[in-house]
Coordinates of C-alpha atoms and ligand atoms in Angstrom, one line a residue:
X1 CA 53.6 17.2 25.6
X2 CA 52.7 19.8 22.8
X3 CA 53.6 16.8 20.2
X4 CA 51.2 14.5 21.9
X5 CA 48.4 17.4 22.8
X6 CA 48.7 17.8 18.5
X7 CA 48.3 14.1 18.2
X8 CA 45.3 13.5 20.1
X9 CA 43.6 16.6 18.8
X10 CA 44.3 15.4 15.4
X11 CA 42.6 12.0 16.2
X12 CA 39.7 13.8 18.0
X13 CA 39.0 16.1 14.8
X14 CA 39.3 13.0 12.7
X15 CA 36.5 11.2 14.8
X16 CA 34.6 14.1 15.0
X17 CA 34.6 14.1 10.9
X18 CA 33.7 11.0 10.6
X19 CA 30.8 10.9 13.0
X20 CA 29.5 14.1 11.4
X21 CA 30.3 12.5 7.8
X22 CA 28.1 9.0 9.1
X23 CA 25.4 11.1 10.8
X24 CA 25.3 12.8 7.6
X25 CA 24.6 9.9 5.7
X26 CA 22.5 8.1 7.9
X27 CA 20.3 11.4 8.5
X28 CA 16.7 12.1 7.2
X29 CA 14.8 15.1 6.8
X30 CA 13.7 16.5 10.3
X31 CA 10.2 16.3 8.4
X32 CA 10.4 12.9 7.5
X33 CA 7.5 10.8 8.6
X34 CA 7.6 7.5 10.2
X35 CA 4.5 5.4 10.8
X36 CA 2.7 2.5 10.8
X37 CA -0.3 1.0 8.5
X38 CA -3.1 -1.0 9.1
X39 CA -7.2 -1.3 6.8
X40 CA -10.1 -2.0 8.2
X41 CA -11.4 -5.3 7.1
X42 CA -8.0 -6.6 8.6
X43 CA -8.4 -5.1 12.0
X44 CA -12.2 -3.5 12.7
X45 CA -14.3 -6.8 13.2
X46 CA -17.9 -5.3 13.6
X47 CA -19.0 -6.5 10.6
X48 CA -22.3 -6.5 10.8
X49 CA -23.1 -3.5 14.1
X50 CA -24.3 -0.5 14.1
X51 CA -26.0 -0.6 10.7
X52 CA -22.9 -1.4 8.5
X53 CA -23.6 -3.2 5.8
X54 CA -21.6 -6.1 4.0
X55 CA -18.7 -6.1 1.9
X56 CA -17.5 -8.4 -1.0
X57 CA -14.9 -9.5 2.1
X58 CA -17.9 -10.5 3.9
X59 CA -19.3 -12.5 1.6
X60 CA -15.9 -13.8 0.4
X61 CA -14.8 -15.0 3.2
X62 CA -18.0 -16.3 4.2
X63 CA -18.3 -18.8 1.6
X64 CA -16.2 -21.7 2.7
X65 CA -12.9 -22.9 1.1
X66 CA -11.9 -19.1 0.4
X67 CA -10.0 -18.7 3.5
X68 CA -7.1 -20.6 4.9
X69 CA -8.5 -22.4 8.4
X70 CA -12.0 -20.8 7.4
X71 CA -11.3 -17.7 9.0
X72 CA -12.5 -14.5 8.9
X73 CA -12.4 -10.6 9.6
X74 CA -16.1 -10.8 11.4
X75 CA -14.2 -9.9 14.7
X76 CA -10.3 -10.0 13.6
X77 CA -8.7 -7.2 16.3
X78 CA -11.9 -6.4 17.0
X79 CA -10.5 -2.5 16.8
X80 CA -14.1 -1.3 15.9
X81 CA -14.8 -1.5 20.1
X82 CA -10.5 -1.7 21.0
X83 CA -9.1 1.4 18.8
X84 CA -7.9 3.3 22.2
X85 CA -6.2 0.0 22.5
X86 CA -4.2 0.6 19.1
X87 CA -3.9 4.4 19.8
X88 CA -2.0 3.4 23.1
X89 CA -0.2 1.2 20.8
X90 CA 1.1 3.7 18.4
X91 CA 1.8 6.3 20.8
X92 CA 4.1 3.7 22.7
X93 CA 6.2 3.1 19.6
X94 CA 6.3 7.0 19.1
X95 CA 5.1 7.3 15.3
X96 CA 4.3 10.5 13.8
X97 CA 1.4 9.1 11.5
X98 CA -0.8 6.1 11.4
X99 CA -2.4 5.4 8.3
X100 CA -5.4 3.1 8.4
X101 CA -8.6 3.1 6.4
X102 CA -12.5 4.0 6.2
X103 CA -14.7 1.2 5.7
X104 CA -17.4 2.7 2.9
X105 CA -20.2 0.2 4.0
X106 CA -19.4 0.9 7.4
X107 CA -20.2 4.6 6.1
X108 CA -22.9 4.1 3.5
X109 CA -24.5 0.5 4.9
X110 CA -26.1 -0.1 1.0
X111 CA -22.7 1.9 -1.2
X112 CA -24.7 4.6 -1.9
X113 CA -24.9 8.5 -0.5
X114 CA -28.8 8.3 0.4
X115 CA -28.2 6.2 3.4
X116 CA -25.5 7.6 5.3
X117 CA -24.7 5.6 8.8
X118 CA -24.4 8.3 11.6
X119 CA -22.8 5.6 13.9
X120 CA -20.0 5.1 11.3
X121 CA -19.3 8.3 10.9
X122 CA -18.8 8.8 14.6
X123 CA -16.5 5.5 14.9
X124 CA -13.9 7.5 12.6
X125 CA -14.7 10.6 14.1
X126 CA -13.6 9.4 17.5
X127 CA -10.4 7.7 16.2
X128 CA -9.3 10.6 14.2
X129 CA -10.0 12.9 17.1
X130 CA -7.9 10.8 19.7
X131 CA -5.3 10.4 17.1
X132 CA -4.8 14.2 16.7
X133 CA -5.1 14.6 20.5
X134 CA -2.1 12.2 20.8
X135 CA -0.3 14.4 17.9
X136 CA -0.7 11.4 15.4
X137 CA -1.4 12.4 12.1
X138 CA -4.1 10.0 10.1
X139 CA -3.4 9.0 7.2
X140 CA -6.4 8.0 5.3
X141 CA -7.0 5.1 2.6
X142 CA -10.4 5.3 1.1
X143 CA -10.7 2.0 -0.5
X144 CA -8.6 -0.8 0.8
X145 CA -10.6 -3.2 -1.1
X146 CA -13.8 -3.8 1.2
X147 CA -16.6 -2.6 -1.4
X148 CA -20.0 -2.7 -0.3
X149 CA -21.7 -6.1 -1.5
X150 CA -25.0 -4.3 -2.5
X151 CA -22.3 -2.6 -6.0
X152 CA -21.0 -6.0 -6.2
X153 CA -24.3 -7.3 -6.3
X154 CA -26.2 -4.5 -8.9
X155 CA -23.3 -2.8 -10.8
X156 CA -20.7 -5.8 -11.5
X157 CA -18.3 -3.8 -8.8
X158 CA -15.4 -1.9 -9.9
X159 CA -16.1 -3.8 -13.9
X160 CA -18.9 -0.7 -14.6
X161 CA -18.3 2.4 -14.9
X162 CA -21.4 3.7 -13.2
X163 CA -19.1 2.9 -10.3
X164 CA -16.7 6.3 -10.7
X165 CA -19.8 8.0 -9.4
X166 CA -20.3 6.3 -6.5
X167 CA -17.1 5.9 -5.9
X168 CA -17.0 9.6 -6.4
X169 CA -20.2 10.2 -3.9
X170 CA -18.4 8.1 -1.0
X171 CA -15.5 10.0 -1.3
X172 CA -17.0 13.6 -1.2
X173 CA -19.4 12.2 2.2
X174 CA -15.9 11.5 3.2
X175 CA -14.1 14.8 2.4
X176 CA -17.2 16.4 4.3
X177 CA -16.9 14.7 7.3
X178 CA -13.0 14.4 7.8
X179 CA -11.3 16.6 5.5
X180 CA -11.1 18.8 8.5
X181 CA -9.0 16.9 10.6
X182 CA -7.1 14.9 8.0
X183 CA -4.7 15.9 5.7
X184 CA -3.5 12.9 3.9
X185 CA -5.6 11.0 1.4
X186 CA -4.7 7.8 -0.4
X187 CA -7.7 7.0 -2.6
X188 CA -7.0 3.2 -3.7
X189 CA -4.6 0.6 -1.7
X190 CA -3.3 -1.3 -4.7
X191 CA -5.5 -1.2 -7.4
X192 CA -3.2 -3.9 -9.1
X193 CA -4.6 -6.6 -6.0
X194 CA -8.2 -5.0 -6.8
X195 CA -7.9 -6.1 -10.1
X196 CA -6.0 -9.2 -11.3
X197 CA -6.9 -11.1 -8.0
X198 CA -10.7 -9.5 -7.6
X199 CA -11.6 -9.4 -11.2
X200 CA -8.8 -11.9 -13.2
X201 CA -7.3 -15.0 -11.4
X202 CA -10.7 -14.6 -9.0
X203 CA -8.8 -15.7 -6.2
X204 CA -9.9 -12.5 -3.9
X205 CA -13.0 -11.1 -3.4
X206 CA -15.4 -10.6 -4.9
X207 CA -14.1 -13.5 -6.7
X208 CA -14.9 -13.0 -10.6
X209 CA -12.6 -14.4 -13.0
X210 CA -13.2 -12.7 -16.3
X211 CA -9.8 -13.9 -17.1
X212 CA -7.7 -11.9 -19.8
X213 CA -9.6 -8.4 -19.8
X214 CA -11.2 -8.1 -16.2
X215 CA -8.5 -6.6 -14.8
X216 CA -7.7 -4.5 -17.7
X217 CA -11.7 -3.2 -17.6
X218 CA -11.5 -2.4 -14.0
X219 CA -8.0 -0.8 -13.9
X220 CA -9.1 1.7 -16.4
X221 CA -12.2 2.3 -14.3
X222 CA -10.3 2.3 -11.4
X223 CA -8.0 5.0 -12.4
X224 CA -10.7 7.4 -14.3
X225 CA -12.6 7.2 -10.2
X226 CA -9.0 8.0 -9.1
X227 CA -8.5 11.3 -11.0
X228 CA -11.9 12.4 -10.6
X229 CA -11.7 12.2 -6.5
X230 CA -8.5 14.0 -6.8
X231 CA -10.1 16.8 -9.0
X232 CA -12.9 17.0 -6.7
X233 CA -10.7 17.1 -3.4
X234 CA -8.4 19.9 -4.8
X235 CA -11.3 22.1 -6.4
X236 CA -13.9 21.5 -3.2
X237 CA -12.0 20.5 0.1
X238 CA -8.2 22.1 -0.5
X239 CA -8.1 25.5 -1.1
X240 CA -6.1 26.4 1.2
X241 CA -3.6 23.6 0.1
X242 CA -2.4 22.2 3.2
X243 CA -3.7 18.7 2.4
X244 CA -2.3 15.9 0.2
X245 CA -3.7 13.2 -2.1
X246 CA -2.1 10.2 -4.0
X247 CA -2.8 6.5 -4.8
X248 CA -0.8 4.1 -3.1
X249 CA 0.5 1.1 -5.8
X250 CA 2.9 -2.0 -5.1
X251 CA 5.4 -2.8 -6.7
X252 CA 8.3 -5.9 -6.2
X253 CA 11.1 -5.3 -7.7
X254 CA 11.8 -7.1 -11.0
X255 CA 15.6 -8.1 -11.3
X256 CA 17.0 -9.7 -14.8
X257 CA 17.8 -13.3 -13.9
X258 CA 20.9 -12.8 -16.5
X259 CA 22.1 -9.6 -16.3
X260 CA 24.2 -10.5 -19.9
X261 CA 20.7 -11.8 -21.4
X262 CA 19.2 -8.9 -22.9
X263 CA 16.1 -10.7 -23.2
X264 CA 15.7 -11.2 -19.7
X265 CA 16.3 -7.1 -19.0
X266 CA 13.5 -6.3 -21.7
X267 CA 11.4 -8.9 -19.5
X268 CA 12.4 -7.4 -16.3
X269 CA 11.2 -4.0 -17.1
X270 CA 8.1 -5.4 -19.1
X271 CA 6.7 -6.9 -15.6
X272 CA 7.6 -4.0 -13.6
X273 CA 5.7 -1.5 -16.5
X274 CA 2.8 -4.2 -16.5
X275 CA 2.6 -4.2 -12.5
X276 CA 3.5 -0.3 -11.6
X277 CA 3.4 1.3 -14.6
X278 CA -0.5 0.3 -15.6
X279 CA -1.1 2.8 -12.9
X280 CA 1.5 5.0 -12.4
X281 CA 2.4 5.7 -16.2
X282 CA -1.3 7.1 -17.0
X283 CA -0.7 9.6 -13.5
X284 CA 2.6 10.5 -13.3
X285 CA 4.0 10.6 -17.5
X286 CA 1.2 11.1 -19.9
X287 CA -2.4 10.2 -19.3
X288 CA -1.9 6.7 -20.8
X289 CA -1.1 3.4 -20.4
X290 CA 2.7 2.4 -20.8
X291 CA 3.7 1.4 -24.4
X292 CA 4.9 -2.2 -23.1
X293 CA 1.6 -3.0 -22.3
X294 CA -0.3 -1.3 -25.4
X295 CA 2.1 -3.0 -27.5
X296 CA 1.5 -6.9 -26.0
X297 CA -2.3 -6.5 -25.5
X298 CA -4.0 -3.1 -27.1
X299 CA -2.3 -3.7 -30.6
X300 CA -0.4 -0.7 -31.4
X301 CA -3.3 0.9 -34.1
X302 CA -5.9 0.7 -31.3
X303 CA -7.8 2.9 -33.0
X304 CA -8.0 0.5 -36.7
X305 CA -8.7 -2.5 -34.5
X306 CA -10.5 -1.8 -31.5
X307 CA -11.9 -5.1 -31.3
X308 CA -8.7 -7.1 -31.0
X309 CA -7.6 -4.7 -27.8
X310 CA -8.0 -6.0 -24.7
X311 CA -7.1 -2.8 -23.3
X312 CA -9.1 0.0 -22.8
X313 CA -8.8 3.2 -24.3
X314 CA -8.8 6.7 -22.9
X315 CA -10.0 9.8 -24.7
X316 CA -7.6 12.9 -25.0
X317 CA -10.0 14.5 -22.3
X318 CA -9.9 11.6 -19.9
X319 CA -5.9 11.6 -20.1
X320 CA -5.4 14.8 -19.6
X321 CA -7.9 14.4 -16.4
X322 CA -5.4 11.7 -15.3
X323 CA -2.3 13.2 -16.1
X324 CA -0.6 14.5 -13.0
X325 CA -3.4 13.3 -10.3
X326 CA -1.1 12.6 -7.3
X327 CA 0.7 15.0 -4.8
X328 CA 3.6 12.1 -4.0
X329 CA 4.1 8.5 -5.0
X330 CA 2.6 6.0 -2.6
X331 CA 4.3 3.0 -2.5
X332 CA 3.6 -0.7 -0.9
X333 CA 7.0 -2.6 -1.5
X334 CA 7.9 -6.3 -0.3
X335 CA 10.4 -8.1 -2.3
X336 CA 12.5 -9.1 -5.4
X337 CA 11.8 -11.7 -8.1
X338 CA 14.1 -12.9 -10.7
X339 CA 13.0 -12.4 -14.2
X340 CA 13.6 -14.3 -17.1
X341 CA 11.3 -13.9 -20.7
X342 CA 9.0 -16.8 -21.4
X343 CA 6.3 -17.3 -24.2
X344 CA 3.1 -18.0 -22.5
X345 CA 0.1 -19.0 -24.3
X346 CA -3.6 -18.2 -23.3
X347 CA -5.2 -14.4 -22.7
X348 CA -5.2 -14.1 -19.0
X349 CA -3.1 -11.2 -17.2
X350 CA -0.5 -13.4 -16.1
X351 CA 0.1 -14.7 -19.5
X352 CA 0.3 -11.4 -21.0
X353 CA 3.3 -10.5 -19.6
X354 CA 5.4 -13.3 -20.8
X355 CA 7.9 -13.6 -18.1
X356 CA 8.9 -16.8 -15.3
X357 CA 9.6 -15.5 -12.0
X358 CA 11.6 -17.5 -9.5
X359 CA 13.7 -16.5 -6.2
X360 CA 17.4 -17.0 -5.3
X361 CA 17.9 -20.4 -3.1
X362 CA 20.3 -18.2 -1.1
X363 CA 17.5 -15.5 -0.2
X364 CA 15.9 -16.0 3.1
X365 CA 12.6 -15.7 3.8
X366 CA 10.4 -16.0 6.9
X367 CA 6.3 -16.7 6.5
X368 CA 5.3 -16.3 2.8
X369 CA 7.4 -18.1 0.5
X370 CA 7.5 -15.0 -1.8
X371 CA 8.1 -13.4 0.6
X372 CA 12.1 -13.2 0.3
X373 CA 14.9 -10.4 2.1
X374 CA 16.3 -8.4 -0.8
X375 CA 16.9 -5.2 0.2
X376 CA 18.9 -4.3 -2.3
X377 CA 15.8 -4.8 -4.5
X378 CA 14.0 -1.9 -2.3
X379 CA 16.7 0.3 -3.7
X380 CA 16.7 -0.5 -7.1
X381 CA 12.9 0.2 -7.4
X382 CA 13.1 3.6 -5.8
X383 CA 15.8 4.3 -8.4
X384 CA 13.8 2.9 -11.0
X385 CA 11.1 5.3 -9.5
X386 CA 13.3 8.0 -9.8
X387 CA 14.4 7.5 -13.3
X388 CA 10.7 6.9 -14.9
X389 CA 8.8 9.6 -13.2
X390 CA 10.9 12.9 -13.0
X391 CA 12.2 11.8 -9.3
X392 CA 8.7 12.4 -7.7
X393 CA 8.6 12.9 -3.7
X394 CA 7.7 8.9 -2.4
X395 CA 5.5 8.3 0.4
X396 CA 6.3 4.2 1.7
X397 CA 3.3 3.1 2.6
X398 CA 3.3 -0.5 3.3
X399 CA 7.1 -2.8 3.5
X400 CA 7.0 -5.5 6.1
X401 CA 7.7 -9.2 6.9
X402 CA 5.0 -12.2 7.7
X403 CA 6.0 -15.2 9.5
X404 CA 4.0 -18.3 9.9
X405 CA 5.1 -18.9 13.4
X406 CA 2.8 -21.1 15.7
X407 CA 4.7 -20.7 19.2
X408 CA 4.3 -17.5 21.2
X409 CA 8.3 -17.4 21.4
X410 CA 8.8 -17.5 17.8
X411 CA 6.3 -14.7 17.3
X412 CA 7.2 -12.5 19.7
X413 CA 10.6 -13.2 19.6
X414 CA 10.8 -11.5 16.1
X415 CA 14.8 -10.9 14.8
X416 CA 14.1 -11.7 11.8
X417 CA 11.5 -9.1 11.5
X418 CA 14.2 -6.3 13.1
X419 CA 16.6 -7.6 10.5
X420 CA 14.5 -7.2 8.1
X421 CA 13.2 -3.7 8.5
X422 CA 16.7 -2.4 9.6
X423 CA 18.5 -3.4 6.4
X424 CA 15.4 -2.3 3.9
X425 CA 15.0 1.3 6.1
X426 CA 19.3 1.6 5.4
X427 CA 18.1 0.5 1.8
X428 CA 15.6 3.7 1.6
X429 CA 18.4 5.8 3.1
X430 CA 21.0 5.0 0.8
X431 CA 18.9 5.8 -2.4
X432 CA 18.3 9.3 -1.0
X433 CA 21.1 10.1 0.4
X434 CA 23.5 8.7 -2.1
X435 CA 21.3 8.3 -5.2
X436 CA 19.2 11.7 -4.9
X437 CA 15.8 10.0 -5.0
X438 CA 13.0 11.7 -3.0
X439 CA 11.3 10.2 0.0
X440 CA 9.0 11.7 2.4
X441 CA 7.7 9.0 5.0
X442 CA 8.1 5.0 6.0
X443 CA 4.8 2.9 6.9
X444 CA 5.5 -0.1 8.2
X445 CA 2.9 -3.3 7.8
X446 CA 1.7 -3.8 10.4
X447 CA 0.5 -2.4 13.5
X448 CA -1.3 -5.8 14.9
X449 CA -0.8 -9.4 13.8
X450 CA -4.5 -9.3 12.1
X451 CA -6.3 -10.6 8.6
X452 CA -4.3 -11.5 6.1
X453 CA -6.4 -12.3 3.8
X454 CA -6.4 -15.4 1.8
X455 CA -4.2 -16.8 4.1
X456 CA -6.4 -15.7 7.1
X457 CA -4.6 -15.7 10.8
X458 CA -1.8 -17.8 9.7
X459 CA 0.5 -14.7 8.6
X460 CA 1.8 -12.4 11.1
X461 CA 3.2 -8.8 10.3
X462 CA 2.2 -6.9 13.6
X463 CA 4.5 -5.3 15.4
X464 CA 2.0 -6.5 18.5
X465 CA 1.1 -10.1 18.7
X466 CA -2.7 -10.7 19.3
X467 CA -4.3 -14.0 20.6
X468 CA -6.9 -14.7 18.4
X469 CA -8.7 -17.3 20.4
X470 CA -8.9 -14.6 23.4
X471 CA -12.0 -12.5 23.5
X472 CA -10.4 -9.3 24.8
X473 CA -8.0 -9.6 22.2
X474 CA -5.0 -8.1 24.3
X475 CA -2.3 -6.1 22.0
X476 CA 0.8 -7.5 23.1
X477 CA 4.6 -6.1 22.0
X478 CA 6.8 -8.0 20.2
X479 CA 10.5 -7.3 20.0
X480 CA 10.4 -5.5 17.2
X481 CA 8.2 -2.9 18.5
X482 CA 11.0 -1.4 20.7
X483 CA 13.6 -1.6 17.4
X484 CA 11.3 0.4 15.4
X485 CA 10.4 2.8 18.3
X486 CA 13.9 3.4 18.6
X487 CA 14.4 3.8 14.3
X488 CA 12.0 6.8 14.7
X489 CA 13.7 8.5 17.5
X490 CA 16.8 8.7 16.0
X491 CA 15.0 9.3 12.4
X492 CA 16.6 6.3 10.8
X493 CA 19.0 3.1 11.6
Ligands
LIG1 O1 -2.0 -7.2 4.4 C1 -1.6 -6.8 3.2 C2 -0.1 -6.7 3.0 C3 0.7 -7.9 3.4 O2 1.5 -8.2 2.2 C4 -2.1 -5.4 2.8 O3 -3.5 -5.2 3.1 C5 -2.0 -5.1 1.4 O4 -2.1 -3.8 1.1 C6 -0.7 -5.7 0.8 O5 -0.9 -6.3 -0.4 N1 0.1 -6.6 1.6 C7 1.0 -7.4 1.2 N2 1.4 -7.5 0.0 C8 2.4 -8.3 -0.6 C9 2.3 -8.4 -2.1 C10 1.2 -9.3 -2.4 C11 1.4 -9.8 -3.8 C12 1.3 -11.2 -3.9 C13 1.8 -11.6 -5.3 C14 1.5 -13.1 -5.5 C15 1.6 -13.4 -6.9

């Protein structure tokens, strides 16, 4: 009896071991944040009440041909009059933030400060209030692309620089108003979309293709408004330092076709310094743009031959005002291309990187075809992440799955979407818990089915399905709502 009492509390310590030793590795930070994402030209609707005025989405999408089916955001989810709707939403699946963002002509109808909408103002008052009633904390994106048509229209947009003020201005009316009540600030959603599809290929709004230096023009203004509205928020609206600011960039993750072809490694980390690094070497190393991309288009003696760079260049001053402008990494992450180097003729941002990207036949995929599940990829780029930038504490703020599903089943019925997010979420855990990198929170894309864009309606990331063609525009759960409801309360998969 006392052989076989030893036994089976041998076996029972064993177990015990190795539950702690899985929970161990499965386990987050108590803190970590869970959430969900959403911007409000892809959800609001209202896009011309209460005295907003229109954005370059407006008049993108208003000009037919632009949008797949003709569609547009002028009533999408229509959350502008249905965000208790979404509130219930998010407090069903149990997240701990919900980041979404503030329209600025919904705020400042003409882009500037001297006309300040009241009724806009009190839209995001109400959400933020409900939110933090419900113990959700906002999570706030101050440009997620929607600029107000009257910059587009006198400045260029984001191409002149007289738009750092504004920019600046909108931010500080912002600050004022909700820097009470919220205490995370994302000042651009991917400036890398802003600028080589706005300003480069002209295939997003507002639709200019100054092909080969657009992007390159607005990047640079984009990250000089950047560091100012962090300066400003730290100096005038955080003293007490209980809020955070950061940018949010995407990234895919570039993987050497031939890991034996050293040609295809150099072109591997070339497109993931011209995609990430543009914006996140200037913040996070030294002020400036990453040598891989000074080299190919800014001519390494900028300063002899200024006219043959394509690529701006910042003074000492305005790097060291760059330098170190983000309290955590905000990251929007999808998917995995294969990389091999190519020799591409003609000046256009594309070009200029000189690689050919394709996908594995034996990746799957669901909506977009670049759209492809490689988790392992999600790991690799928050090592990479790691490794560049002095391990810096990541915020996810965008990773999710589209399909292009036309039958109610198929969309609600979502496994692929569960599949999906459970083996990317083990992905994140695994790099921090077995590769040390540092990662505070998880937004998933998206909430709702809504805009998506170029490819309007006929994308769906929501975690509730909506019926476009009903007016009340009911928010209905798919399956995958109750998987991630049940990721966050056991903090993980
Ligand atoms: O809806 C957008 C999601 C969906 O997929 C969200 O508003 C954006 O912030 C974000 O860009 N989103 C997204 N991105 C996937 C990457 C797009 C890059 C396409 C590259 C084609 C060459």
């Amino acid at each position: 009896f006392i052989l076989r009492l030893l036994h089976v509390l041998a076996v029972c310590s064993t177990i015990t071991a190795n539950v702690i030793l899985d929970v161990k590795e499965n386990a987050l930070s108590k803190d970590f944040m869970w959430g969900l994402a959403t911007a409000a030209y892809q959800i609001e609707g209202g896009w011309n009440e209460d005295g907003k005025g229109p954005s370059i989405w407006d008049n993108y999408t208003h000009i037919p041909g632009h949008i797949a089916g003709g569609a547009t955001g002028d009533v999408a989810c229509d959350s502008y009059h249905k965000w208790r709707d979404d509130i219930k939403a998010l407090k069903e699946i149990g997240v701990k933030h919900y980041r979404f963002s503030l329209s600025w002509p919904r705020i400042l109808p003409g882009g500037t400060k001297d006309r300040v909408s009241y009724r806009g103002i009190v839209y995001y008052r109400n959400l933020i209030k409900e939110l933090k009633n419900n113990n959700i904390e906002p999570m706030v994106t101050l440009y997620h692309w929607d600029l107000p048509q009257a910059l587009q229209d006198r400045y260029g947009g984001w191409v002149n620089e007289t738009i750092i003020g504004l920019f600046k201005d909108y931010a500080r009316v912002c600050f004022q108003e909700f820097g009470k009540e919220v205490k995370l600030w994302l000042t651009f959603n991917e400036p890398w979309c802003v600028t080589v599809f706005g300003y480069d290929t002209g295939t997003g709004a507002p639709g200019v293709n100054m092909t080969g230096y657009g992007a390159y023009r607005t990047g640079h203004n984009i990250l000089k408004a950047h560091a100012e509205v962090y300066h400003m928020y730290q100096e005038e609206f955080n003293k007490d330092k209980k809020g955070k600011i950061g940018i949010t960039l995407n990234a895919d993750w570039s993987e050497p076709k031939s890991n034996k072809s050293a040609s295809d490694i150099k072109a591997a980390e070339r497109e993931l310094q011209f995609q990430l690094g543009w914006f996140a070497h200037p913040i996070y190393v030294n002020g400036d743009y990453p040598n891989e991309m000074i080299w190919k288009i800014g001519n390494k003696s900028r300063d002899e031959n200024l006219k043959k760079s394509r690529l701006p260049k910042f003074t000492e001053e305005e790097k060291k005002r760059i330098k170190g402008t983000s309290d955590f990494f905000g990251l929007n992450h999808y998917s995995t291309n294969l990389v091999t180097s190519a020799s591409l003729s003609g000046a256009s941002y594309f070009n200029d990187i000189d690689v050919q990207n394709s996908k594995d036949p034996s990746w799957s995929g669901a909506g977009y075809p670049w759209l492809k599940v490689v988790p392992w990829g999600f790991r690799k780029l928050l090592n990479w992440i790691k490794d560049r930038y002095n391990n810096p504490p990541v915020f996810i703020t965008e990773n999710g799955i589209s399909d292009a599903n036309s039958t109610l089943k198929g969309i609600l019925d979502d496994d692929f979407r569960i599949d999906y997010h459970k083996k990317y979420i083990q992905n994140m855990i695994e790099a921090v818990n077995s590769d040390g990198c540092q990662v505070i929170g998880y937004t998933a894309w998206s909430l709702l089915d809504n805009f998506e864009w170029n490819s309007g309606y006929t994308q769906h990331f929501g975690f509730y399905y909506i019926n476009f063609t009903d007016p009340s525009r009911p928010r209905h759960p798919k399956k995958s709502m109750k998987f991630y409801s049940q990721v966050i309360k056991n903090n993980g998969v």
